[in-house]
Each structure stands twice: as structure tokens, then as C-alpha cells.
Tab-separated table of C-alpha atoms and ligand atoms in Angstrom:
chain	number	residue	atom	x	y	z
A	1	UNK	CA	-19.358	-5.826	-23.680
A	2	UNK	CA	-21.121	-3.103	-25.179
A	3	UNK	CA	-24.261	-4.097	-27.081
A	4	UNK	CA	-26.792	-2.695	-30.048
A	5	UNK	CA	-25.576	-1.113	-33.058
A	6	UNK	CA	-23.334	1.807	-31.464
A	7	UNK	CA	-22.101	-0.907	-29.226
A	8	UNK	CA	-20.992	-2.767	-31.765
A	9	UNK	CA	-19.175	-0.348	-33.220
A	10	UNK	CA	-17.487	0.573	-30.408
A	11	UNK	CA	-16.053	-3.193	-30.588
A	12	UNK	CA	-15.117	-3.317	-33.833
A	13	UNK	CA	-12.992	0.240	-32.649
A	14	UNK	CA	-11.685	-1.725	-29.572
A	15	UNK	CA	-10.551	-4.563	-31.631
A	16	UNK	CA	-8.597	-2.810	-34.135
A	17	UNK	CA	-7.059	-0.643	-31.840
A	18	UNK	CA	-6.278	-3.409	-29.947
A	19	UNK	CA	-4.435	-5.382	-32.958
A	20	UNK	CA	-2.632	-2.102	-33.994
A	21	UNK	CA	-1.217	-1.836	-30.626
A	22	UNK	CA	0.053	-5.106	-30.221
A	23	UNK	CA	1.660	-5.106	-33.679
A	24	UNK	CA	3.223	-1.701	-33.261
A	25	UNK	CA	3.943	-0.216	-29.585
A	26	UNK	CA	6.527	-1.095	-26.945
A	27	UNK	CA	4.758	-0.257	-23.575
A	28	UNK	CA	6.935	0.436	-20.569
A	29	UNK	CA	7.375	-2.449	-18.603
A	30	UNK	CA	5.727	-4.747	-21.070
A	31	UNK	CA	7.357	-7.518	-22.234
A	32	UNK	CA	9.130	-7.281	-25.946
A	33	UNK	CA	8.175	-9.388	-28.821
A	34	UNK	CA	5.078	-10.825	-26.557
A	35	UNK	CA	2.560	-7.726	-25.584
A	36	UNK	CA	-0.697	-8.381	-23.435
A	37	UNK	CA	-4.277	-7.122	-24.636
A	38	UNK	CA	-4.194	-3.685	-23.898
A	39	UNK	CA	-6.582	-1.711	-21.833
A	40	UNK	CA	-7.780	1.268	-24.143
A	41	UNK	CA	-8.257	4.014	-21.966
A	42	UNK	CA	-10.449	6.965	-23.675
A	43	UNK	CA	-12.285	9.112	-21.230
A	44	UNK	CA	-12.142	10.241	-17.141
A	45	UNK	CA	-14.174	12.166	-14.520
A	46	UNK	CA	-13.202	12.427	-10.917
A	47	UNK	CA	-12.289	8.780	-10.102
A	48	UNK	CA	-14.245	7.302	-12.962
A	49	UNK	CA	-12.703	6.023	-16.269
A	50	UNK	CA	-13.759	4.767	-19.433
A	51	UNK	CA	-12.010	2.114	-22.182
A	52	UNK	CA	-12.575	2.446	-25.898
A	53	UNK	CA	-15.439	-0.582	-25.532
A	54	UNK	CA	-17.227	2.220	-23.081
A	55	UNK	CA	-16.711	-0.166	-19.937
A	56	UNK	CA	-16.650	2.141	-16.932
A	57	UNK	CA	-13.795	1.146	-13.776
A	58	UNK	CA	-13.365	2.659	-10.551
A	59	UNK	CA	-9.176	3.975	-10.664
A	60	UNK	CA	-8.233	2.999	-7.475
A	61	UNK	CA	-4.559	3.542	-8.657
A	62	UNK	CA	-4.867	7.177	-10.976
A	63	UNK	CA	-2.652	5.229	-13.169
A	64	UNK	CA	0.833	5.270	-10.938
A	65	UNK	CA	-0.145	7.688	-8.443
A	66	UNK	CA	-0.575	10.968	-10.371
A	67	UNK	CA	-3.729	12.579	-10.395
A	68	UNK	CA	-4.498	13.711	-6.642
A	69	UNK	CA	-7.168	15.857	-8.164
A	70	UNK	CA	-8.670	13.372	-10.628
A	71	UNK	CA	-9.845	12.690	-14.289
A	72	UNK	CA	-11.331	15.500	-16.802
A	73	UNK	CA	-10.756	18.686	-14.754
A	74	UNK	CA	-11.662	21.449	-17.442
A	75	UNK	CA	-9.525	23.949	-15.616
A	76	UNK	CA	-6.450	22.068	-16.257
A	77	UNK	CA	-7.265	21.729	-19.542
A	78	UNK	CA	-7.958	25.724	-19.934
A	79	UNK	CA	-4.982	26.443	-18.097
A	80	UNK	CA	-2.689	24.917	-21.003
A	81	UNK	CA	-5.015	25.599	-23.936
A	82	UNK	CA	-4.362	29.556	-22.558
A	83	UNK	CA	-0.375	29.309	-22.569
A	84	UNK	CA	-0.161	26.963	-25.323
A	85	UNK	CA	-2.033	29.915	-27.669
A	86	UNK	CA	0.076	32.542	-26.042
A	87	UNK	CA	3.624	30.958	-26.046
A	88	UNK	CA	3.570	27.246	-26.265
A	89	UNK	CA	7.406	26.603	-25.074
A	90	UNK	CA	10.571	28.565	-25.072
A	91	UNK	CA	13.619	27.389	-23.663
A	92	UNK	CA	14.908	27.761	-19.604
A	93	UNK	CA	18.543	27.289	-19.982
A	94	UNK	CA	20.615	30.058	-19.060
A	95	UNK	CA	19.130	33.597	-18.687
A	96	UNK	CA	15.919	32.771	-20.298
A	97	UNK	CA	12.840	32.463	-18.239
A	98	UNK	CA	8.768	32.371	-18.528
A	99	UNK	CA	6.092	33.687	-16.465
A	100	UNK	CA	4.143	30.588	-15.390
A	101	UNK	CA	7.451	28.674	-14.167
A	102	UNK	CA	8.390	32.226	-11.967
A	103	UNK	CA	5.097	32.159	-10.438
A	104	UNK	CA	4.628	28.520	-9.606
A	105	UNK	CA	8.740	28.458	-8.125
A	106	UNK	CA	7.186	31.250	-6.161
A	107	UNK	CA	4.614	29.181	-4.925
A	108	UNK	CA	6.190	26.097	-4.395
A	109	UNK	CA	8.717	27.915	-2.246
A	110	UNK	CA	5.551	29.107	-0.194
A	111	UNK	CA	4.071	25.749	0.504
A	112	UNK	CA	7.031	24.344	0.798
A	113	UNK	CA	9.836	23.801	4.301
A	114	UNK	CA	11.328	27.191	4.936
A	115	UNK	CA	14.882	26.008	4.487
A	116	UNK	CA	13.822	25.462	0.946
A	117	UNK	CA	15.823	28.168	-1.543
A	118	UNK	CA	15.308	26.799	-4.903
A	119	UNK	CA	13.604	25.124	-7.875
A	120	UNK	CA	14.760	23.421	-10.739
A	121	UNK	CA	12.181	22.141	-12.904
A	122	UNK	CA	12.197	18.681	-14.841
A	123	UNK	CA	9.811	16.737	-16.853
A	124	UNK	CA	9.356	14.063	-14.027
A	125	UNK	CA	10.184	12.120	-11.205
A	126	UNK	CA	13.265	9.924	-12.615
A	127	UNK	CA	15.000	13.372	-14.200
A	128	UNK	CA	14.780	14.895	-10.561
A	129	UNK	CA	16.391	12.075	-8.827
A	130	UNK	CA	19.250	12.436	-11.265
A	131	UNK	CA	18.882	16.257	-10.931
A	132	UNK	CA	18.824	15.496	-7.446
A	133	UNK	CA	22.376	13.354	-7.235
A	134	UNK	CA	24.057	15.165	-9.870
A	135	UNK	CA	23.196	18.008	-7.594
A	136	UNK	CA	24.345	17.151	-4.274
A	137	UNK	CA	27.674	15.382	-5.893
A	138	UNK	CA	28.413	18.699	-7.468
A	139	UNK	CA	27.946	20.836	-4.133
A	140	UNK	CA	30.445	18.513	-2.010
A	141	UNK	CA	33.092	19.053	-5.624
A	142	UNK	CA	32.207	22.708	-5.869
A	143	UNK	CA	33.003	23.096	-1.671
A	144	UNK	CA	36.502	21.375	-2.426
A	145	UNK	CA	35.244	17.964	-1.446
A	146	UNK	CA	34.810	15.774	-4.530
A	147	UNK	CA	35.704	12.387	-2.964
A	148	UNK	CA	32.548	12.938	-1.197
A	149	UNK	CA	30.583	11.456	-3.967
A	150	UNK	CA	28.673	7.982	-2.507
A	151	UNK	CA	24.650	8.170	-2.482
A	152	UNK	CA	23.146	5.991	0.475
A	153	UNK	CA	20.052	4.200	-0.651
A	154	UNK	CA	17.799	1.740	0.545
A	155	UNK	CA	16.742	-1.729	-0.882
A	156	UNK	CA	12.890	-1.498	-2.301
A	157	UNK	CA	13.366	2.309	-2.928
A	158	UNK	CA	12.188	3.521	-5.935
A	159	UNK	CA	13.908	6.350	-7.776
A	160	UNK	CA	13.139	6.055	-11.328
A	161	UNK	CA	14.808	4.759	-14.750
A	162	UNK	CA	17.595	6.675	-15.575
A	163	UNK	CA	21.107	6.188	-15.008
A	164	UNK	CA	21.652	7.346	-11.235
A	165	UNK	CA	17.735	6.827	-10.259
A	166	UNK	CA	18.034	2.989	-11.648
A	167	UNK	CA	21.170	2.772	-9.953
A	168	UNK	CA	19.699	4.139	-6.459
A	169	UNK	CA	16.613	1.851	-7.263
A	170	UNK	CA	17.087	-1.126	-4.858
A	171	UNK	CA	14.473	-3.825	-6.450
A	172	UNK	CA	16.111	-6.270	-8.318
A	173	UNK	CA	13.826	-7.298	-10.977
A	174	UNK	CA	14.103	-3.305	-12.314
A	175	UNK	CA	18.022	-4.123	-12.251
A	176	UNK	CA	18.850	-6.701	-13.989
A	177	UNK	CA	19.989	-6.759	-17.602
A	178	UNK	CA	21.218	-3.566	-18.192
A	179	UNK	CA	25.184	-3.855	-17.904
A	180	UNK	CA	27.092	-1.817	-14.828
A	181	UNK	CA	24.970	0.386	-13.320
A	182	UNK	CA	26.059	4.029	-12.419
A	183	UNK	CA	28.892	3.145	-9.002
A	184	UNK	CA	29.010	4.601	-6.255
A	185	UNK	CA	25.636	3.958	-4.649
A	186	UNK	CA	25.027	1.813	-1.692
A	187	UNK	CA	22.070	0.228	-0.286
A	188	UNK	CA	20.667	0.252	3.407
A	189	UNK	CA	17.595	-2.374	4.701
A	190	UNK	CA	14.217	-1.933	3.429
A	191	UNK	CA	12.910	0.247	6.264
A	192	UNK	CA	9.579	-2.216	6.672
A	193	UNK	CA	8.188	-2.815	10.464
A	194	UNK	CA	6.281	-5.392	9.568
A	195	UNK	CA	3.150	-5.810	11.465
A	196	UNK	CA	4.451	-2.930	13.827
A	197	UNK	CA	7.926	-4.732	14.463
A	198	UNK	CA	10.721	-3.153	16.416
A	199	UNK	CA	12.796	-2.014	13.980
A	200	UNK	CA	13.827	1.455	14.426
A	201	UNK	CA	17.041	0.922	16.778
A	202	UNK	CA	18.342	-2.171	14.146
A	203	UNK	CA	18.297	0.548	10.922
A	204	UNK	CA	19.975	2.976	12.611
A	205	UNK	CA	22.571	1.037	13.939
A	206	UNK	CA	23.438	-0.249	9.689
A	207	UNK	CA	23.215	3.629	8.950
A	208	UNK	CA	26.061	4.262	11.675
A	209	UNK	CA	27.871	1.381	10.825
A	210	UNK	CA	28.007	1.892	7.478
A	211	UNK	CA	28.964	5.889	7.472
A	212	UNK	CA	31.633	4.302	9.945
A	213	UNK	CA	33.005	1.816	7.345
A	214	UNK	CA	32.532	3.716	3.805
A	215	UNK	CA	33.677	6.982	6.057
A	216	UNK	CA	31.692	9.956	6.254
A	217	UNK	CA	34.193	11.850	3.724
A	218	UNK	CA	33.305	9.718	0.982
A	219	UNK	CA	29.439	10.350	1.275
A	220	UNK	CA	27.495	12.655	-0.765
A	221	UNK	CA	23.646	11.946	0.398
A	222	UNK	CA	20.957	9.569	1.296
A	223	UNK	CA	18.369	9.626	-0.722
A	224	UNK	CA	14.853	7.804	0.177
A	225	UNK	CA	10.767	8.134	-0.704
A	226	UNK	CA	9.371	9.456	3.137
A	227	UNK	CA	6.680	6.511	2.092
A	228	UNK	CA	8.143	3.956	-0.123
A	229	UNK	CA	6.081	3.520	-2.825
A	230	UNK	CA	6.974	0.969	-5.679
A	231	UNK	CA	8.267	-1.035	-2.910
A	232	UNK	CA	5.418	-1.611	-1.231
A	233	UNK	CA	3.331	1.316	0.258
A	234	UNK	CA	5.542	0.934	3.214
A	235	UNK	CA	4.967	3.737	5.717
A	236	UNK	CA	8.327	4.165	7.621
A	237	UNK	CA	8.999	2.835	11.013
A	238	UNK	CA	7.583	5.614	14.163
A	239	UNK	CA	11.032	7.860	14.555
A	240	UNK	CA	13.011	6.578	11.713
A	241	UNK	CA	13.288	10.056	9.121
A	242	UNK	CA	14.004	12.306	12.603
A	243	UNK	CA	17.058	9.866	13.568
A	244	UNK	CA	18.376	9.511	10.072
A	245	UNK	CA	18.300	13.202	9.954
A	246	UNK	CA	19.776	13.904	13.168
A	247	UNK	CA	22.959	11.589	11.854
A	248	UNK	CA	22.447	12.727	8.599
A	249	UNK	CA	23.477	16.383	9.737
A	250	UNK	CA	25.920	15.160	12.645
A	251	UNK	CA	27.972	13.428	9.146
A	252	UNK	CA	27.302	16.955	6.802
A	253	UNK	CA	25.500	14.090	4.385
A	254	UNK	CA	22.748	16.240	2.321
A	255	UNK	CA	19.248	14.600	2.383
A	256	UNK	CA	16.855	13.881	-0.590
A	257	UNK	CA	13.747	12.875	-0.320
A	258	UNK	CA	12.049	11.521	-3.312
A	259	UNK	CA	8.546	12.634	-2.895
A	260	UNK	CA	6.738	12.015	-6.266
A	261	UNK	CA	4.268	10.369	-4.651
A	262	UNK	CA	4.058	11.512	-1.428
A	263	UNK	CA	4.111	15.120	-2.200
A	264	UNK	CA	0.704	17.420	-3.125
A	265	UNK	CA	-1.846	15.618	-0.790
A	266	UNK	CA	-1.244	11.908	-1.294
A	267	UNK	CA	-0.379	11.525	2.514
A	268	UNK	CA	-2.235	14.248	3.564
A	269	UNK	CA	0.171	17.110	3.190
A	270	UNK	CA	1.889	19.549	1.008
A	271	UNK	CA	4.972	17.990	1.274
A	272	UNK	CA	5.348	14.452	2.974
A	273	UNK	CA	8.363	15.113	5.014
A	274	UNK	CA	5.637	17.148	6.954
A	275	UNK	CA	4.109	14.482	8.305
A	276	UNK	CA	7.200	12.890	9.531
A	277	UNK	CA	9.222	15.622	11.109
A	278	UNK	CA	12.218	15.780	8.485
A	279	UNK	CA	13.648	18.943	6.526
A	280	UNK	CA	15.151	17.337	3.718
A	281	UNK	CA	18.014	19.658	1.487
A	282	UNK	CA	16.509	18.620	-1.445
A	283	UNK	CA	12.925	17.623	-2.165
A	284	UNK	CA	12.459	15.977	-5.090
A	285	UNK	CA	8.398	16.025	-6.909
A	286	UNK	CA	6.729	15.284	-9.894
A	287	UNK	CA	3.285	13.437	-10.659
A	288	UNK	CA	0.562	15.082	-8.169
A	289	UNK	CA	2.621	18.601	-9.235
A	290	UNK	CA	0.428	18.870	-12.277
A	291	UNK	CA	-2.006	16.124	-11.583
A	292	UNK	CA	-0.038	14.010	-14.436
A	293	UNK	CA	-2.231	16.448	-17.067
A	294	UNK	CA	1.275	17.846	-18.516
A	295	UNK	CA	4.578	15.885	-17.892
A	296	UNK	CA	6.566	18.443	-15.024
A	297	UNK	CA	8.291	17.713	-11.980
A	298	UNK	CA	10.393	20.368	-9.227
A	299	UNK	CA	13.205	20.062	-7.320
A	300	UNK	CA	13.325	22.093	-4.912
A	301	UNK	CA	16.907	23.086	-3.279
A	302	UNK	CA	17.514	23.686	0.411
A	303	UNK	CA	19.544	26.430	2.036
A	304	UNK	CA	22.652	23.559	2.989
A	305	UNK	CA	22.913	23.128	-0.757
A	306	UNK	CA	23.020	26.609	-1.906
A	307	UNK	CA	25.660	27.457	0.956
A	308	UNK	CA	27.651	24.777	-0.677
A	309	UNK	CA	26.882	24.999	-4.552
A	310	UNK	CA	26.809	28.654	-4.447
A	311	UNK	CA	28.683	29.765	-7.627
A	312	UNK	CA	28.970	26.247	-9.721
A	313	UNK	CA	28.172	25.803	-13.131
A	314	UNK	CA	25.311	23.400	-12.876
A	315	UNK	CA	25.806	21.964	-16.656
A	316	UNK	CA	22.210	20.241	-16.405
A	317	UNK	CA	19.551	20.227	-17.708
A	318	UNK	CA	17.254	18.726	-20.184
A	319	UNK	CA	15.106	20.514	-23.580
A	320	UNK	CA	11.639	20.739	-22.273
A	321	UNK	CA	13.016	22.026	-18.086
A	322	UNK	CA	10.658	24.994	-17.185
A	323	UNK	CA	8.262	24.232	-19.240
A	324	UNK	CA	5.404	27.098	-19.348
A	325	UNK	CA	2.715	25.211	-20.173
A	326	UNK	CA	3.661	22.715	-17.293
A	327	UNK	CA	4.201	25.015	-14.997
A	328	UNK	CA	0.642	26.836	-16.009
A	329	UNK	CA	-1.527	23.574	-15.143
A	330	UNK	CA	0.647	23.297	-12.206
A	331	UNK	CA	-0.456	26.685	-10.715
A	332	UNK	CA	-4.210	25.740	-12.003
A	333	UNK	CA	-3.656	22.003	-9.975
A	334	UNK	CA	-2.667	23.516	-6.747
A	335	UNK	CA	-5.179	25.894	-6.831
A	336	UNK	CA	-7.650	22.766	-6.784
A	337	UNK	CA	-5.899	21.239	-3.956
A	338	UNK	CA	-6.237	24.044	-1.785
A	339	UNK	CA	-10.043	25.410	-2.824
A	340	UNK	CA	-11.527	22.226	-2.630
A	341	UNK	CA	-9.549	20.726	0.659
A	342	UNK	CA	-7.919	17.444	-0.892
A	343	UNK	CA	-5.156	17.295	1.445
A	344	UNK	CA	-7.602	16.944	4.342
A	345	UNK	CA	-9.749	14.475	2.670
A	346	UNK	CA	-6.373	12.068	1.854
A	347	UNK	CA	-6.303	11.789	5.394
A	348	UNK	CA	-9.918	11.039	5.917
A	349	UNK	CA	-10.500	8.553	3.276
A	350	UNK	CA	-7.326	7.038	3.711
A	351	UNK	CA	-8.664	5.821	7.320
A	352	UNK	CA	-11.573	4.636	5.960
A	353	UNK	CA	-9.982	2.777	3.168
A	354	UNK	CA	-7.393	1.045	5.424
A	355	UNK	CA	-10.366	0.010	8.436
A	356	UNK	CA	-11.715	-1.182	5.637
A	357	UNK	CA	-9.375	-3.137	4.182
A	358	UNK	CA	-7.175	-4.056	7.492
A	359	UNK	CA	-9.595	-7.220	8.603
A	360	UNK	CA	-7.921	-8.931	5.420
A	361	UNK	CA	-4.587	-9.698	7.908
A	362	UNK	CA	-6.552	-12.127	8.980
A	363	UNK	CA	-6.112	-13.950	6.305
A	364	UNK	CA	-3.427	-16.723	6.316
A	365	UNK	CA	-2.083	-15.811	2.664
A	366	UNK	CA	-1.731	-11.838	3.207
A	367	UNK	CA	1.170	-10.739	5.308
A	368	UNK	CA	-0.139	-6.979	6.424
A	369	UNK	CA	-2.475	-4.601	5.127
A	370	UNK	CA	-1.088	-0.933	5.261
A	371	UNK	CA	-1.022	2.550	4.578
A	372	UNK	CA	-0.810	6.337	5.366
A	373	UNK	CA	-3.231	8.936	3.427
A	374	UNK	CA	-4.236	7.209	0.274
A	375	UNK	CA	-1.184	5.223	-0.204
A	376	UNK	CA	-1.617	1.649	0.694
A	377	UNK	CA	-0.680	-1.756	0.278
A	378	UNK	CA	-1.856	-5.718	0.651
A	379	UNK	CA	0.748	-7.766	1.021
A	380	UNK	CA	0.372	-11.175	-0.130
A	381	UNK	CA	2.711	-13.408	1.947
A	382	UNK	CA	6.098	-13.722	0.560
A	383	UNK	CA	5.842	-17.247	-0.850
A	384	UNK	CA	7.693	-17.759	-5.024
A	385	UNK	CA	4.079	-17.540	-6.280
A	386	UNK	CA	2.769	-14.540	-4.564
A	387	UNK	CA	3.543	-11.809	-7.303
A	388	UNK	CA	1.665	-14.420	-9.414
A	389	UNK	CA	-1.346	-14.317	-7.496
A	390	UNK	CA	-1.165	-10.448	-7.008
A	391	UNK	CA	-1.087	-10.204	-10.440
A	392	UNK	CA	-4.159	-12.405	-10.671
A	393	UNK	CA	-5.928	-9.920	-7.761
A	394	UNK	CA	-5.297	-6.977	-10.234
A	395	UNK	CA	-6.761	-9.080	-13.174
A	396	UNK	CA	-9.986	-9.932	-11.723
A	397	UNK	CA	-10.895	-6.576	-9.828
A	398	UNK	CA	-10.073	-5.064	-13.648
A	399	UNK	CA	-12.750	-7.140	-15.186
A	400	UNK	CA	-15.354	-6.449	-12.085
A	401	UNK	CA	-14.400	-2.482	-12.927
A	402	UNK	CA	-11.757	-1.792	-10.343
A	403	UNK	CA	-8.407	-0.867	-11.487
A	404	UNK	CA	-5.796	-1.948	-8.747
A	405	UNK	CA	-1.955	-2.316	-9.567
A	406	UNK	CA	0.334	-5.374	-8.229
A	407	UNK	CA	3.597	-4.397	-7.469
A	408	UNK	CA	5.659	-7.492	-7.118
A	409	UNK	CA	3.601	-9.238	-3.622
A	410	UNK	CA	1.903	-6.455	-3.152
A	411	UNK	CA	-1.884	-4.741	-4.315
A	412	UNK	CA	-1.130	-1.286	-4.049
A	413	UNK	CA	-3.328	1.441	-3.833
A	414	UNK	CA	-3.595	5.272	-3.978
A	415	UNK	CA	-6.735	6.805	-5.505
A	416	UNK	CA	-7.301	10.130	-7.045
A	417	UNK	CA	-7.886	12.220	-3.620
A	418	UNK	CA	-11.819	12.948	-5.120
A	419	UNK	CA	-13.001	9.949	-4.793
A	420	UNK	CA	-16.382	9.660	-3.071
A	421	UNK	CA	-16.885	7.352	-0.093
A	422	UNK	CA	-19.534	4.668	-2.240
A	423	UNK	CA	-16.792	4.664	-4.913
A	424	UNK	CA	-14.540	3.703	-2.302
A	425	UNK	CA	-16.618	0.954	-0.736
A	426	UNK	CA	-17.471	-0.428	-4.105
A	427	UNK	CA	-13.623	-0.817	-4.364
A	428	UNK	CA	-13.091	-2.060	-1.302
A	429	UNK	CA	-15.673	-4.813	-1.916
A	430	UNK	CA	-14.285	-6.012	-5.040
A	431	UNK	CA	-10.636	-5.987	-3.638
A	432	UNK	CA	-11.572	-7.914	-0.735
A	433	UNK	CA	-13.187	-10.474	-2.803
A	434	UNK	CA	-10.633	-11.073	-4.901
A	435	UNK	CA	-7.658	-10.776	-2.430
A	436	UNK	CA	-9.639	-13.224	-0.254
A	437	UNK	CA	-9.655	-16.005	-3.050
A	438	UNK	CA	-6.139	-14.880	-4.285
B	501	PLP	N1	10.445	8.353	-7.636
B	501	PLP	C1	9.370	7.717	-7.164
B	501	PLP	C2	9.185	7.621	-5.689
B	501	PLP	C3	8.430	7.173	-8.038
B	501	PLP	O1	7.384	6.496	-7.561
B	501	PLP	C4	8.634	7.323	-9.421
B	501	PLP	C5	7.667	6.759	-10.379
B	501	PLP	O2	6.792	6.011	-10.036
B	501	PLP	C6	9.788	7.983	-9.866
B	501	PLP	C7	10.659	8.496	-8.952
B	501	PLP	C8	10.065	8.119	-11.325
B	501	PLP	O3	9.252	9.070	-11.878
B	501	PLP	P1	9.018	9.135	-13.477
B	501	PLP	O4	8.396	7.843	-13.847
B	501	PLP	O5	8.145	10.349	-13.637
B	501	PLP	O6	10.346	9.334	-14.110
């Protein structure tokens, strides 16, 4: 706690703020009619930031994943001050258009797989899954195949909160409640090798066997995070994305990836499908696109798709798509990524981080440490009090100035991509306290 006069009234600030909060907001994923003590956020630099009661924390998260090139970049924020005083937002439906969404398409489609055609722009990652599926269901229809209409899924994939992306969500606690769910999805294995199990042949064997039973005519696309993410920080099995492709294509099933995390450096690459020898038909992005400064997400469109939606009314699409002043801090985030060699140094730090953090499998209570780039996960094992205690982890390395996320059994990890290797250890020192005594 802050002291001395200033300090003080920096407490009084935090307290009220806190109150008002409590009596007035609904926070995503909070829990309704009982709110917990907020943490004020006010300030960030790099992979530094700062509550309202000036308490500083290493972000060993960047909130859920979003800021590859970290907190307080004054180019971002002169990138959207400049469109917002030129032309703030117009419209994208139809045959209107802006500069700053031509120019980053244009780019995107540079950096991206050259099969890739297209972009559509969204606000996020949950409006480009259902983009995505609305998509791919209308190019079988459009080609004179509408019964093809199932999406193939995978339990602890994470796709977002609207009404296909929930529905192709396979965690159950983000499930449950809501009434039917949109039909027509179903769900694979979680593609986890746990500790390096052999698990390759068994997944692709339930992939076959289920195309054989639902019947390749009824199936739209699979859709799955390269890296699964909410689920885990579960790198995928060695071969697993180049066999599901291969049968994939062998079945004319389309191919989304959902890489709102893994996309713009967080494992390393452009575009995660990179790293794992896959060209997906639709690539699906958000977060890292703009750093998280502006709400914006892409979807970009493979060649497979156009040949097949070529000439359908695509009656889709949401107010702020193609936003201008998105798209402008966009253009001004990739240009970061690129000058100042993030991608490279996700790889590099990564390996640090998870040497670092690996000797905690020895541990009886933690099931595997993992991770690829700067996404990674400690397990806890999977006993009924385990989320409990990661949720305990996250609590304590918060109050020692480390801000790490639980995600159901799991710590997970993924820090801006600038963070420097003593901010790092720091956070691997407090983590492995507190996992150790978890
Ligand atoms: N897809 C993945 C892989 C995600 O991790 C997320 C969010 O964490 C989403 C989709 C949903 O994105 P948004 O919250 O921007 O709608």
C-alpha cells in the first residue's frame, strides 16, 4: 500500500473506485449478484503495469493474450489519434471501403500462406469464428451442397462466446446454462500428449471413424486453435495438423484454424499454422492483430473457399467490420513486430521460460509443465480441488506483483513478447514459489 499524503490519496481513489465497481458493473466471467475486489488497472509500459493504488506487477498474461508488443506504445496511440481526426469510422458493408483496412488486407495477405485470397474484418476473435462457420456452411450451400453443414470440433477448444463459437467451444463449465446450443457441431478428443504420450495414431483413427459414421457429405469443416489455448496451453501432438489435413482434403472438409492467439508472434511466427506444417482455408485472428489497443480481428479466406463461395451473397456482417481506425493501429502494430524482431524473441524467451519452469514436473501435485513460444501452461494434477488451488497460485503471485491467469487446472502463461529476461526470472521465481506450495 501506497504511503504519505499522495499515497493516501491514491487509496482513498482505489477504494471508491473499488465500491463503485462492485455496486455497478457486470464483469465477464464474474459471478452475478456476488463480484470480487477488483484489480484497478491504470497505467502500462512494455511488460510493466500499474493499479489505481500505484502497485506495480509483472503481466505475465497481457491480460488474455493480446498485446505481443506490450503496454503504452505511443505509436499505437498516434496511429488512431491520426485516423480518428481524419475520419473516425464509416461503414464497410457493401461497396464502401477505407484506406487503412485496404492497406492492412494487403498486408495481411503478404505475411500470410499463399493460398490465402481474402479478408473479412471483425471486431474480435468470437465474431470470426462465427464469420468463420457461417462462412464455410455457406460455400458447401452456395456449391449445391447444403447438407454439408456439420463443424468438427474438439473438446477443450476454445472458440469464443457467441452462438456457433460457444457451440464449437468444448469446455463444459463455458456451456452450461444457456439453453440448446447452436446443432450441428461435434466434438473430437482433446488433442493432449501428455508428458509426450503416443497419441497421434489414436486421434486420427476417431477423426476417420467419425467422418466414416456422420459421412463425409454431411461435413462442413473442422475447426481447431493450432495451440489450444483456454484449454490448457496444449501444444499439439508431433504430426497431428499435417494428418488431419491430409484427411481433411482427401474428405473436401474446409479447415479453420482459430489463431487468436497463436497468430502475430505468440509462437514465434506470423501465422501459427507455420510452425506446424498446415495451410488452413480459413485463418481466423484477432488479439495480437492490433496488440488489443483497438478491438479488430481478420479472417482471412483461402483459395478452396473462394472456388466454392464465389458469387454468394455473404449476408454478414456486423456495424463496426473494417473499422479504419482498427485497421490503422493494426498496420502501426505489425510494423513493431517486424522492426523490432518479436517473432524471433517469442521463440527465444519462450525456451527460457519453459527450462525454467519445466523442473516443477517434479513435483507430485503438477501433472506437466508446457509450452511453445510464449504460450505455456502448469498443470496442476487433475484432482476435484485443483482449479481451486490454481486459482489460489494466481492469487498469491498477484499480491507478490506477478499477474498469472488459472484456467480451470491450469497456470497459464503468455507474456507480452517485450519482456526482458530479469522480468522474466522475477516471474518465474514467484510462480515457482507459489505453484510449489499450491
Ligand atoms: N478463439 C480463441 C482461440 C480465443 O482464445 C479467444 C479468446 O480468448 C476467442 C476465440 C474469442 O475471442 P474474443 O474474446 O475476442 O471474442
Amino acid at each position: 500500500t501506497s504511503t504519505g499524503p499522495s499515497g493516501r490519496e491514491h487509496d482513498d481513489r482505489a477504494r471508491r473506485l473499488a465500491e463503485l465497481d462492485v455496486r455497478t458493473v457486470i464483469h465477464p466471467h464474474s459471478v452475478i449478484g456476488a463480484p470480487e475486489e477488483p484489480l484497478i488497472l491504470e497505467r502500462g509500459d512494455g511488460a510493466m503495469v500499474w493499479d489505481v493504488t500505484g502497485k506495480a506487477y509483472i503481466d505475465g498474461t497481457c491480460g488474455l493474450w493480446q498485446c505481443p508488443v506490450g503496454h503504452g506504445r505511443p505509436e499505437l496511440a498516434e496511429a488512431a489519434a491520426e485516423q480518428i481526426a481524419k475520419l473516425e469510422f464509416y461503414s464497410s458493408f457493401g461497396d464502401y471501403s477505407n484506406e487503412p483496412s485496404i492497406r492492412l488486407a494487403e498486408r495481411l495477405l503478404e505475411l500470410a500462406p499463399p493460398t490465402m485470397r481474402r479478408v473479412f474484418f471483425t471486431n474480435g476473435g468470437s465474431e470470426g469464428n462465427e464469420t468463420a462457420i457461417k462462412l464455410a456452411r455457406l460455400a458447401h450451400h452456395h456449391a449445391g451442397r447444403p447438407e454439408r453443414s456439420v463443424i468438427l470440433a474438439r473438446t477443450g477448444g476454445y472458440h469464443g462466446m457467441g452462438g456457433g463459437s460457444l457451440a464449437a467451444t468444448g469446455i463444459d463449465r463455458l456451456r452450461a446454462g444457456y439453453g440448446p446450443l447452436m446443432p450441428g457441431i461435434e466434438f473430437l478428443a482433446k488433442p493432449h500428449a501428455v508428458r509426450g504420450a503416443d497419441v497421434t495414431d489414436a486421434l486420427i483413427a476417431e477423426i476417420e471413424e467419425r467422418i466414416e459414421r456422420i459421412g463425409a457429405d454431411r461435413i462442413a469443416a473442422f475447426v481447431g486453435e493450432p495451440v489450444l489455448g483456454v484449454g490448457g496451453m496444449v501444444p499439439p501432438p508431433p504430426d497431428y495438423w499435417p494428418r488431419v489435413q491430409e484427411i481433411l482434403r482427401r474428405h473436401g472438409i474446409l479447415l479453420i484454424l482459430d489463431e487468436v492467439v497463436t497468430a502475430f508472434g505468440r509462437i514465434g511466427h506470423w501465422f501459427g499454422c507455420e510452425r506446424y506444417d498446415v495451410e488452413p482455408d480459413i485463418i481466423v485472428t484477432a488479439k495480437g492483430l492490433s496488440s488489443g489497443y483497438i478491438p479488430m480481428g481478420a479472417v482471412l479466406v483461402g483459395e478452396r473457399v473462394l472456388d466454392l463461395a464465389g458469387g454468394a451473397a455473404f449476408l454478414h456482417g456486423f456495424t463496426y467490420n473494417g473499422h479504419p481506425v482498427g485497421a490503422a493501429v493494426a498496420l502501426a502494430n505489425i510494423d513493431i513486430l517486424e522492426r523490432e524482431g518479436l517473432l524471433a524473441r517469442a521463440d527465444r524467451l519462450g525456451r527460457r521460460l519453459l527450462d525454467a519452469l519445466k523442473p516443477l514436473e517434479r513435483l507430485d501435485h503438477v501433472l506437466e509443465v508446457r509450452g511453445v513460444g510464449m504460450m505455456l501452461g502448469v498443470e496442476l494434477d487433475r484432482g476435484p480441488d485443483t482449479a481451486a488451488a490454481a486459482a489460489g497460485v494466481q492469487a498469491r503471485a498477484r499480491a507478490d506483483g506477478v499477474i498469472v491467469r488459472a484456467s480451470g487446472n491450469t497456470i497459464v502463461l503468455s507474456p507480452p513478447l517485450v519482456i526482458d529476461e530479469q522480468q522474466l526470472d522475477a516471474l518465474t521465481r514467484v510462480l515457482t514459489e507459489h505453484v510449489a506450495t499450491a
